[in-house]
Coordinates of C-alpha atoms and ligand atoms in Angstrom, one line a residue:
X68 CA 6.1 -11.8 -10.2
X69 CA 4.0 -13.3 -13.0
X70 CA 3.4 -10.5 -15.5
X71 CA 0.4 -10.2 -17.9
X72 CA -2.7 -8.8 -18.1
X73 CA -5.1 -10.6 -15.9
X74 CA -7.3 -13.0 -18.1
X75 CA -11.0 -13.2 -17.9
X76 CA -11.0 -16.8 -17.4
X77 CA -7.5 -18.6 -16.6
X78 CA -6.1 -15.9 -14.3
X79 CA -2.2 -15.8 -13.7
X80 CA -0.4 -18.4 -15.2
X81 CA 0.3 -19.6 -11.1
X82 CA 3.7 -21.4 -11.0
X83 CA 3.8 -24.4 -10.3
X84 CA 7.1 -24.4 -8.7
X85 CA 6.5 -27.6 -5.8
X86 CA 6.6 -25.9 -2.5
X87 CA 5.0 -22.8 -3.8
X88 CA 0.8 -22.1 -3.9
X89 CA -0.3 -19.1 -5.4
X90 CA -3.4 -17.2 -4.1
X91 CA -4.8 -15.0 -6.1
X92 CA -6.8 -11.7 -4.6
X93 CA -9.0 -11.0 -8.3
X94 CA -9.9 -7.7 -9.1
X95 CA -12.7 -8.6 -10.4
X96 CA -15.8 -10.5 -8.9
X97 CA -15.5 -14.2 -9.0
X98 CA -17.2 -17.3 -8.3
X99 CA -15.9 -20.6 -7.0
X100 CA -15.9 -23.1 -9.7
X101 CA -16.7 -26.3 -7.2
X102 CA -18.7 -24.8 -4.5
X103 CA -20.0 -21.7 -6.5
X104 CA -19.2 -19.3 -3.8
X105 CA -18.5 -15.8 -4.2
X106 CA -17.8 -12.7 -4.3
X107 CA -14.4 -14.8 -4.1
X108 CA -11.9 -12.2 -1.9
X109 CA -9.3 -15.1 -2.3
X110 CA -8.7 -17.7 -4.8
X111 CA -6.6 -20.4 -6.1
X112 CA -6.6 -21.5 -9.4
X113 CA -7.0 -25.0 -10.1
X114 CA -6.6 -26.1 -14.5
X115 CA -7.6 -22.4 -15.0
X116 CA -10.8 -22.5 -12.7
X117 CA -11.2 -20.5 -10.0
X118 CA -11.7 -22.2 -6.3
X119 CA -12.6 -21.1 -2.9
X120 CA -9.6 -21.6 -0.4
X121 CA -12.2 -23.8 1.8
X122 CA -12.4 -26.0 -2.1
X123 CA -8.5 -25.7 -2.4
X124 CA -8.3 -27.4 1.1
X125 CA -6.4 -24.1 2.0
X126 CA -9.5 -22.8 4.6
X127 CA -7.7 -23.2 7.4
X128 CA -4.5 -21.0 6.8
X129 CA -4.6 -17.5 7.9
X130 CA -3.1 -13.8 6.1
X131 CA -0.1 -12.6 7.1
X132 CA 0.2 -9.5 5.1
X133 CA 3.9 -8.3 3.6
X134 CA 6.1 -6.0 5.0
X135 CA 7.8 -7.9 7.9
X136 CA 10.4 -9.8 6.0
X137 CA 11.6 -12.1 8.9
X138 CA 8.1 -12.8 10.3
X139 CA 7.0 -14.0 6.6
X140 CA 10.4 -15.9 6.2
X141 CA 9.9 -17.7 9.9
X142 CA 6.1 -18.2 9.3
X143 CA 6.7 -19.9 5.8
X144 CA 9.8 -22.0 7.4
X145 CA 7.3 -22.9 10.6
X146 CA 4.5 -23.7 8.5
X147 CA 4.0 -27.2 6.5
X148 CA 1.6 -25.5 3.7
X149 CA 1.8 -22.4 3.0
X150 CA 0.8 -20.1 0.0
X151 CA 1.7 -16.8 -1.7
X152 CA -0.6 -14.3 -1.7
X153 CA -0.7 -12.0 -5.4
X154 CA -2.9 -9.2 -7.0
X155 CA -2.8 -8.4 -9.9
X156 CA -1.5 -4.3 -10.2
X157 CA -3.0 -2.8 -14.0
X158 CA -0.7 0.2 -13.9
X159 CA 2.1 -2.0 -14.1
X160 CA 0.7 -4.6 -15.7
X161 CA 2.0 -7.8 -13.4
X162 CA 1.2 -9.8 -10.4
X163 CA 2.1 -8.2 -7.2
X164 CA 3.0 -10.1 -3.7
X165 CA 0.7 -9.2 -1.0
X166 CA 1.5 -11.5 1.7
X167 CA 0.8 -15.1 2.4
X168 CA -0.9 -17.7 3.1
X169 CA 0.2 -19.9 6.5
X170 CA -1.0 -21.9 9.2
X171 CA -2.2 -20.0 12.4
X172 CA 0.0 -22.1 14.8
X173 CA 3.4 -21.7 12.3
X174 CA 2.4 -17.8 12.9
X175 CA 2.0 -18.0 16.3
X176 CA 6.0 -19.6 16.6
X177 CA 7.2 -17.5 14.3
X178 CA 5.9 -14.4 16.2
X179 CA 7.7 -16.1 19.3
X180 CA 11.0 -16.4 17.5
X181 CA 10.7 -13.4 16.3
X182 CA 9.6 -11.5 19.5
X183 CA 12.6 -13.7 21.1
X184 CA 15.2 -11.7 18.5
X185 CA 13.8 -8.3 19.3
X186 CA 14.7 -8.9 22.9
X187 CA 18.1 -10.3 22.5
X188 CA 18.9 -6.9 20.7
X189 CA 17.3 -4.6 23.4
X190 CA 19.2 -6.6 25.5
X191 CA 22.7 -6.3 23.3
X192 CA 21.4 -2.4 22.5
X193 CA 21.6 -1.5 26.3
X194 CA 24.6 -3.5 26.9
X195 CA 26.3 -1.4 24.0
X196 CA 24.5 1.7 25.7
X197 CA 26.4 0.6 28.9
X198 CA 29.4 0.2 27.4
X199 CA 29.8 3.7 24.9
X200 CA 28.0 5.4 28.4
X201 CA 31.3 4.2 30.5
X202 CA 34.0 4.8 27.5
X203 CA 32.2 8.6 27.4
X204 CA 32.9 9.1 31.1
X205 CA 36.1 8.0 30.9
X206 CA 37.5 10.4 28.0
X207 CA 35.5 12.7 29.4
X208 CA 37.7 12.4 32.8
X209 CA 40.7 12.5 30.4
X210 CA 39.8 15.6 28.3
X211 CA 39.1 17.4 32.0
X212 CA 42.5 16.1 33.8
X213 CA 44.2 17.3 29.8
X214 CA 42.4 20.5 30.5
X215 CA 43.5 21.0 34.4
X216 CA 46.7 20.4 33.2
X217 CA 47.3 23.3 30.5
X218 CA 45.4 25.6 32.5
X219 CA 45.9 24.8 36.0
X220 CA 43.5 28.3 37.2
X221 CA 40.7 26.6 35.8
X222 CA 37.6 25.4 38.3
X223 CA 37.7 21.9 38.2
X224 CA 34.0 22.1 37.9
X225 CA 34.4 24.3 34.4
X226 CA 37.1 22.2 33.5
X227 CA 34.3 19.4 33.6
X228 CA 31.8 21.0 32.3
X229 CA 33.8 21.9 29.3
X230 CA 35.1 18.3 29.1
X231 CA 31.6 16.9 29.3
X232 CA 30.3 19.3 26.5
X233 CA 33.0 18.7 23.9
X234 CA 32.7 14.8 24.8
X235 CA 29.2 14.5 23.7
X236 CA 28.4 11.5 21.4
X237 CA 27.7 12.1 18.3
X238 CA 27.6 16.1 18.6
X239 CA 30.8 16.5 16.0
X240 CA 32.3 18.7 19.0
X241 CA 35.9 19.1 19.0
X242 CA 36.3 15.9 21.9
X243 CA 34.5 13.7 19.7
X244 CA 36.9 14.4 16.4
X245 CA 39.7 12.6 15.7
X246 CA 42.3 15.2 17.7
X247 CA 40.2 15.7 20.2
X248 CA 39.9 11.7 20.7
X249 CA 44.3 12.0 20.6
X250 CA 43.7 15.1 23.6
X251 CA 46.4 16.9 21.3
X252 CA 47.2 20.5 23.2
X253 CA 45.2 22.1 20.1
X254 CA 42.0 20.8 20.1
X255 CA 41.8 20.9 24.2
X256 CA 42.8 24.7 24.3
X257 CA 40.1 25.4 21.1
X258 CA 37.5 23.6 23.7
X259 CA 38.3 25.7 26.2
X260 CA 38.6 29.1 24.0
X261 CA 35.3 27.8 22.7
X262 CA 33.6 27.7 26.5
X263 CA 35.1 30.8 27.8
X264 CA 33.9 32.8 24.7
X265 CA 30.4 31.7 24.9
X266 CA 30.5 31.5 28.7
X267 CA 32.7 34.6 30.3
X268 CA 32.3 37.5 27.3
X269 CA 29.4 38.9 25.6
X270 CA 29.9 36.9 22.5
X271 CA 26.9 35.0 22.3
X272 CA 24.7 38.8 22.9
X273 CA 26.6 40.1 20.5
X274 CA 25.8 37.5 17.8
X275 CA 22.1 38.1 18.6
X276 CA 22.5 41.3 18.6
X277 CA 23.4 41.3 15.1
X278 CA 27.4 41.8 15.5
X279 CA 29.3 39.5 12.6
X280 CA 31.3 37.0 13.5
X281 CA 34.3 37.9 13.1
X282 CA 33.6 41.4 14.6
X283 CA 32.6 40.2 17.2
X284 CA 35.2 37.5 18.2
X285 CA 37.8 40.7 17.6
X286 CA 35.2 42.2 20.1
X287 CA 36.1 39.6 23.2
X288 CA 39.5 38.6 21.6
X289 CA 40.9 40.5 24.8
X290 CA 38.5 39.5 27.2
X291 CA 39.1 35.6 26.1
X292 CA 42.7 36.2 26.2
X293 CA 42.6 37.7 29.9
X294 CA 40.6 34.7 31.0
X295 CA 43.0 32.3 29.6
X296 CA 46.0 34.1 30.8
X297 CA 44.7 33.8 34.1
X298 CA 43.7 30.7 34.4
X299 CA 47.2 29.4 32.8
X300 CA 48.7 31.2 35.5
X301 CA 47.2 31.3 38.8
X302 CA 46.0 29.0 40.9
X303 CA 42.1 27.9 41.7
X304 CA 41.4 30.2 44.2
X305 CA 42.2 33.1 41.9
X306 CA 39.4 32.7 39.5
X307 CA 35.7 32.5 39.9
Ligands
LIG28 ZN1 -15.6 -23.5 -3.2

C-alpha cells in the first residue's frame, strides 16, 4: 500500500491508477471540503482536499470489509465503480487495505456466485465422502477375507471387527499403511496380534496397572500365542 506518514492536509498520495478509487478511513477528524460535512468516517481525496463520499458521487456504494478474498474479487468484477478502502496504520507507518467500496446490487451477485460455489463443493465433498466411505468397506472386506484366511478359527465377526479397526481412515493403523493397503501376511497377522492382545489377555490392565511395556507383552506372550495357535488351527466352532 501507499507508505508514508499520513499528512495533515493532502492525505495519501491516492493512486491514480484508472480503475482504481481510493477511500480513505482518516485517523484523524475531518471535514468535507465541498459540503463541509464531518466528522468524515470516509473520505476520498480530490487535488489534496478531503470529500464526502455523497461529494465524491461515491454515496451510494456500500463496505464490504476484507477478509473474504473471492467475495471482494467477485464484488469488484460485478460492480461498475468500485473503490478501495485504506487506513492509515502509524506502527508501520503505511496505508493499510480495509475493504472496499462497491455497489449494493454487484454485492448482492457476488454473494450468489459465491454461495452457488460453496454448494457445488458440499456437493463434490459428499460425493468424495461417498466414494472414500465405499473404497473403506471394500478393503475393509479384503483385510477380513485376508484375515479368515491365515487364521481360519477366527469369528468372522472378530475377523471384522479387527478388519474395520485397522481400516480406519486416517487413524495411521496398520490397514491404512502402505503394507497393510498390499494385505501382505505381515501386517494382517500384526493386526490380529494387535486385537487379541488388547482384546483376549490382560494387557491393556496391566499397562494401567503400571506394568512396562515390554514386561508386560512377555506377560501375555503365551496367552497371545495360544490364541493364535488356535485360531490357525481349528475351526469356528472351537473358539469363542
Ligand atoms: Zn461533502
Amino acid at each position: 500500500m501507499v507508505t508514508g506518514k499520513e499528512p495533515r492536509m493532502a492525505l495519501p498520495a491516492t493512486p491514480r491508477t484508472p480503475g482504481r478509487l481510493v477511500v480513505v478511513q482518516p485517523l484523524k477528524r475531518r471535514r468535507c471540503a465541498g459540503c463541509r460535512r464531518g466528522p468524515l468516517s470516509l473520505l476520498m481525496l480530490e487535488d489534496g482536499a478531503p470529500r464526502c463520499l455523497h461529494c465524491a458521487d461515491l454515496g451510494h456504494l456500500v463496505f464490504l470489509p476484507r477478509g473474504d478474498t473471492a467475495l471482494t474479487r467477485r464484488a469488484r468484477e460485478e460492480s461498475t465503480l468500485s473503490a478501495v478502502v485504506v487506513r492509515f496504520n502509524r506502527r508501520r507507518s503505511r496505508y493499510e487495505r480495509q475493504g472496499v467500496l462497491v455497489e449494493e446490487a454487484a454485492l448482492a451477485r457476488a454473494e450468489a456466485r459465491c454461495l452457488a460455489d460453496a454448494e457445488a463443493r458440499r456437493r463434490r465433498r459428499a460425493r468424495d465422502g461417498r466414494r472414500r466411505a465405499a473404497e473403506d468397506e471394500r478393503f475393509a472386506a479384503a483385510f477380513a477375507a485376508e484375515i479368515l484366511r491365515l487364521f481360519p478359527g477366527c469369528p468372522a465377526e472378530r475377523a471384522r471387527a479387527v478388519a474395520a479397526h485397522a481400516s480406519v481412515r486416517g487413524s495411521g493403523r496398520v490397514g491404512r499403511s502402505a503394507a497393510g493397503r498390499a494385505l501382505t501376511e505381515g501386517a494382517v497377522i500384526s493386526a490380529v496380534v494387535a486385537a487379541v492382545r488388547h482384546v483376549d489377555t490382560p494387557y491393556d490392565q496391566l499397562l494401567m496397572s503400571g506394568v512396562p511395556r515390554y514386561e508386560a507383552r512377555r506377560r501375555i506372550a503365551a496367552a497371545v500365542e495360544s490364541v493364535l495357535r488356535g485360531w490357525q488351527e481349528a475351526g469356528e466352532e472351537d473358539t469363542g
